[in-house]
Amino acid sequence: QSALTQPASVSGSPGQSITISCTGTSSDVGGYNYVSWYQQHPGKAPKLMIYDVSNRPSGVSNRFSGSKSGNTASLTISGLQAEDEADYYCSSYTSSSTLEVFGGGTKLTVL
Amino acid sequence: EVQLVESGGGLVQPGGSLRLSCAASGFTFSSYEMNWVRQAPGKGLEWVSYISSSGSTIYYADSVKGRFTISRDNAKNSLYLQMNSLRAEDTAVYYCARSFEYSSSSLDYWGQGTLVTVSS
């Protein structure tokens, strides 16, 4: 199962908004509303930021939002802050035998 | 407080075996599905394996199928990953992660990981 496709890097200035895309197929992203997004700071474990395409777990800032159109899911971070600088990964349920697939990750730089 | 603590990582030769453990606390372990996810040095996340709360349903990534075995002991609040026929490409930090109760496709708590290095 190939990884979902994410841009390698994105950047933005404090206060701006950025969007990270995650492209899959109809067997994963496009076929199910089971897309998740994770934030990972260097040397730390990933943190769940979005589940089921657009839902935020308790405690996650409402500056983080998710959406999906066709085979592409997106994570939008508004009002960028320095602490948002991290790697972001999408994942999706897949109807293949492997159950879950991750994206390759996107490094967010806050300028 | 939910805690997941992995152990058992280390240096192993190609073709060798290793058993990882994950000790869970702060929640009713027997009620939650669990997963292993790995991350090669400087690379992205790769989902490895899933086990249902009772242990009756198991999935593996194609890259480890036939070589790795996931299991759990609900009486001991522990998750395991038996890794056989290890290859250089299995070198990674291995994370134990809990499936989110509202969406089992998401992972809401992660351990700090244990490093497995496969090298001669």
Coordinates of C-alpha atoms in Angstrom, one line a residue:
Chain A
Q1 CA 0.0 0.0 0.0
S2 CA 1.5 3.4 -1.1
A3 CA 1.7 6.2 1.4
L4 CA -0.8 9.1 1.0
T5 CA 0.8 12.1 -0.8
Q6 CA 1.6 15.2 1.2
P7 CA 3.8 18.2 0.2
A8 CA 7.2 17.9 1.7
S9 CA 7.1 21.4 3.2
V10 CA 4.9 24.4 3.7
S11 CA 5.6 27.7 5.4
G12 CA 3.8 30.7 6.7
S13 CA 4.2 33.8 8.8
P14 CA 2.8 34.2 12.3
G15 CA -0.9 35.1 12.1
Q16 CA -1.4 33.7 8.6
S17 CA -3.2 30.6 7.6
I18 CA -1.8 27.6 5.8
T19 CA -3.3 24.4 4.3
I20 CA -1.7 21.0 4.0
S21 CA -3.1 18.6 1.5
C22 CA -3.2 14.8 1.6
T23 CA -4.1 12.9 -1.5
G24 CA -5.1 9.3 -1.7
T25 CA -7.4 7.2 -3.7
S26 CA -11.0 6.0 -3.6
S27 CA -9.8 3.0 -1.6
D28 CA -8.7 5.2 1.3
V29 CA -9.2 9.0 1.6
G30 CA -11.9 9.2 -1.0
G31 CA -13.9 6.2 0.1
Y32 CA -14.2 6.8 3.8
N33 CA -14.5 9.7 6.3
Y34 CA -11.7 8.2 8.4
V35 CA -8.9 10.7 7.8
S36 CA -6.8 11.8 10.8
W37 CA -4.1 14.4 11.2
Y38 CA -1.2 14.3 13.6
Q39 CA 1.4 16.9 14.8
Q40 CA 4.9 15.8 15.7
H41 CA 7.5 18.0 17.2
P42 CA 11.2 16.8 16.9
G43 CA 12.0 14.0 19.2
K44 CA 8.4 13.7 20.5
A45 CA 5.5 11.3 19.9
P46 CA 2.8 12.3 17.4
K47 CA -0.3 14.1 18.7
L48 CA -3.8 13.6 17.3
M49 CA -5.1 16.9 16.0
I50 CA -8.1 15.9 13.8
Y51 CA -10.1 12.7 13.5
D52 CA -12.8 11.6 11.0
V53 CA -11.8 14.3 8.5
S54 CA -12.9 17.3 10.5
N55 CA -13.4 16.6 14.2
R56 CA -11.1 18.0 16.9
P57 CA -10.3 15.9 20.0
S58 CA -10.9 17.7 23.3
G59 CA -8.1 20.1 24.0
V60 CA -7.0 20.8 20.4
S61 CA -7.1 24.4 19.4
N62 CA -9.9 25.5 17.1
R63 CA -7.2 27.1 14.9
F64 CA -6.9 23.6 13.5
S65 CA -9.5 22.4 11.0
G66 CA -9.9 19.6 8.5
S67 CA -11.9 19.0 5.4
K68 CA -12.1 16.6 2.4
S69 CA -13.0 16.8 -1.3
G70 CA -12.9 13.7 -3.4
N71 CA -9.6 11.9 -2.8
T72 CA -7.9 14.8 -1.1
A73 CA -8.1 15.8 2.5
S74 CA -6.8 19.0 3.9
L75 CA -5.6 20.4 7.2
T76 CA -5.8 24.2 7.7
I77 CA -4.1 26.0 10.5
S78 CA -5.2 29.6 11.0
G79 CA -3.5 32.3 13.1
L80 CA -0.2 30.6 12.8
Q81 CA 1.9 30.5 15.9
A82 CA 5.6 29.7 16.5
E83 CA 4.6 26.5 18.4
D84 CA 2.8 25.2 15.3
E85 CA 6.2 24.6 13.7
A86 CA 6.3 20.8 13.5
D87 CA 5.8 17.8 11.1
Y88 CA 2.2 17.0 10.2
Y89 CA 1.0 13.6 9.0
C90 CA -2.3 12.5 7.6
S91 CA -3.6 9.0 7.8
S92 CA -6.6 7.1 6.5
Y93 CA -8.4 3.9 6.9
T94 CA -7.9 1.8 3.7
S95 CA -10.0 -1.0 2.3
S96 CA -6.8 -2.8 1.4
S97 CA -5.6 -5.6 3.7
T98 CA -3.4 -3.3 5.7
L99 CA -6.1 -1.3 7.5
E100 CA -4.3 2.1 7.9
V101 CA -2.0 4.2 5.7
F102 CA 0.0 7.3 6.6
G103 CA 1.0 10.2 4.4
G104 CA 4.7 11.0 3.9
G105 CA 4.6 14.0 6.3
T106 CA 4.8 17.8 5.8
K107 CA 7.3 20.0 7.6
L108 CA 5.6 23.3 8.6
T109 CA 8.0 26.2 9.1
V110 CA 6.7 29.3 10.8
L111 CA 8.8 32.2 9.3
Chain B
E1 CA -3.4 9.9 33.3
V2 CA -3.0 7.6 30.3
Q3 CA 0.5 6.2 30.0
L4 CA 2.0 3.9 27.4
V5 CA 5.6 2.8 28.0
E6 CA 7.4 0.7 25.4
S7 CA 10.4 -1.5 26.1
G8 CA 12.5 -4.2 24.5
G9 CA 14.2 -2.3 21.7
G10 CA 17.9 -2.6 21.0
L11 CA 20.5 -3.7 18.5
V12 CA 19.9 -7.0 16.7
Q13 CA 21.5 -8.6 13.7
P14 CA 19.7 -9.2 10.4
G15 CA 17.7 -12.3 10.6
G16 CA 17.3 -12.0 14.3
S17 CA 14.3 -11.6 16.6
L18 CA 13.1 -9.1 19.2
R19 CA 10.0 -8.8 21.3
L20 CA 8.7 -5.4 22.1
S21 CA 6.4 -4.7 25.1
C22 CA 4.1 -1.8 25.9
A23 CA 2.9 -1.3 29.4
A24 CA -0.4 0.6 29.6
S25 CA -1.9 2.4 32.6
G26 CA -4.4 5.1 33.4
F27 CA -7.3 3.5 31.4
T28 CA -9.2 0.3 31.1
F29 CA -6.8 -1.4 28.7
S30 CA -9.1 -4.3 27.9
S31 CA -11.6 -2.0 26.4
Y32 CA -9.3 -0.4 23.8
E33 CA -8.0 -1.4 20.4
M34 CA -4.2 -1.0 20.2
N35 CA -1.6 -0.5 17.4
W36 CA 2.1 -0.4 16.7
V37 CA 3.4 2.4 14.5
R38 CA 7.1 2.8 13.5
Q39 CA 9.3 5.6 12.3
A40 CA 12.6 5.0 10.6
P41 CA 15.3 7.6 11.4
G42 CA 14.5 10.9 9.7
K43 CA 11.5 9.4 7.9
G44 CA 7.7 9.4 8.2
L45 CA 5.3 7.3 10.2
E46 CA 4.4 3.8 9.1
W47 CA 1.5 1.9 10.6
V48 CA 2.6 -1.6 11.5
S49 CA -0.2 -3.6 13.2
Y50 CA -3.6 -3.5 14.9
I51 CA -5.2 -5.7 17.5
S52 CA -8.8 -5.5 18.7
S53 CA -9.7 -5.2 22.4
S54 CA -10.2 -8.9 22.8
G55 CA -7.3 -9.9 20.5
S56 CA -9.6 -11.7 18.1
T57 CA -9.0 -9.3 15.2
I58 CA -5.5 -8.5 13.9
Y59 CA -4.1 -6.7 10.9
Y60 CA -0.6 -6.1 9.6
A61 CA 1.2 -3.9 7.1
D62 CA 2.3 -5.8 4.1
S63 CA 5.9 -5.0 4.9
V64 CA 5.8 -7.0 8.1
K65 CA 3.2 -9.7 7.4
G66 CA 4.5 -13.2 8.1
R67 CA 7.4 -11.8 10.2
F68 CA 5.8 -9.8 13.0
T69 CA 3.1 -11.0 15.5
I70 CA 1.0 -8.6 17.6
S71 CA -0.5 -9.9 20.8
R72 CA -1.9 -8.6 24.1
D73 CA -2.4 -9.7 27.7
N74 CA -5.4 -7.8 29.1
A75 CA -4.7 -9.2 32.6
K76 CA -1.3 -7.6 32.5
N77 CA -2.3 -4.4 30.7
S78 CA 0.3 -5.1 28.1
L79 CA 0.7 -5.1 24.3
Y80 CA 3.4 -7.0 22.5
L81 CA 5.1 -7.2 19.1
Q82 CA 7.2 -10.2 18.3
M83 CA 9.5 -9.4 15.5
N84 CA 11.2 -12.2 13.6
S85 CA 13.5 -12.3 10.5
L86 CA 14.4 -8.7 11.0
R87 CA 15.8 -6.7 8.2
A88 CA 17.8 -3.5 8.0
E89 CA 14.7 -1.7 6.8
D90 CA 12.9 -2.6 10.1
T91 CA 15.3 -0.1 11.9
A92 CA 13.0 2.4 13.5
V93 CA 11.5 3.9 16.6
Y94 CA 8.5 1.7 17.4
Y95 CA 5.5 3.4 19.0
C96 CA 2.6 1.8 20.9
A97 CA -0.6 3.7 20.3
R98 CA -4.2 3.5 21.5
S99 CA -7.1 3.7 19.1
F100 CA -9.4 6.6 19.9
E101 CA -12.6 5.5 21.4
Y102 CA -14.7 7.7 19.1
S103 CA -12.9 6.6 15.9
S104 CA -10.8 3.5 16.0
S105 CA -9.0 4.7 12.8
S106 CA -7.4 7.4 14.9
L107 CA -4.7 7.1 17.5
D108 CA -5.2 9.3 20.6
Y109 CA -2.4 8.3 22.9
W110 CA 1.2 7.3 22.0
G111 CA 4.1 6.1 24.0
Q112 CA 7.5 7.7 23.7
G113 CA 8.8 4.8 21.5
T114 CA 11.6 2.3 21.6
L115 CA 14.4 2.2 19.1
V116 CA 15.1 -1.0 17.2
T117 CA 18.3 -1.1 15.2
V118 CA 18.9 -4.0 12.8
S119 CA 22.6 -4.1 11.8
S120 CA 25.5 -6.4 11.7

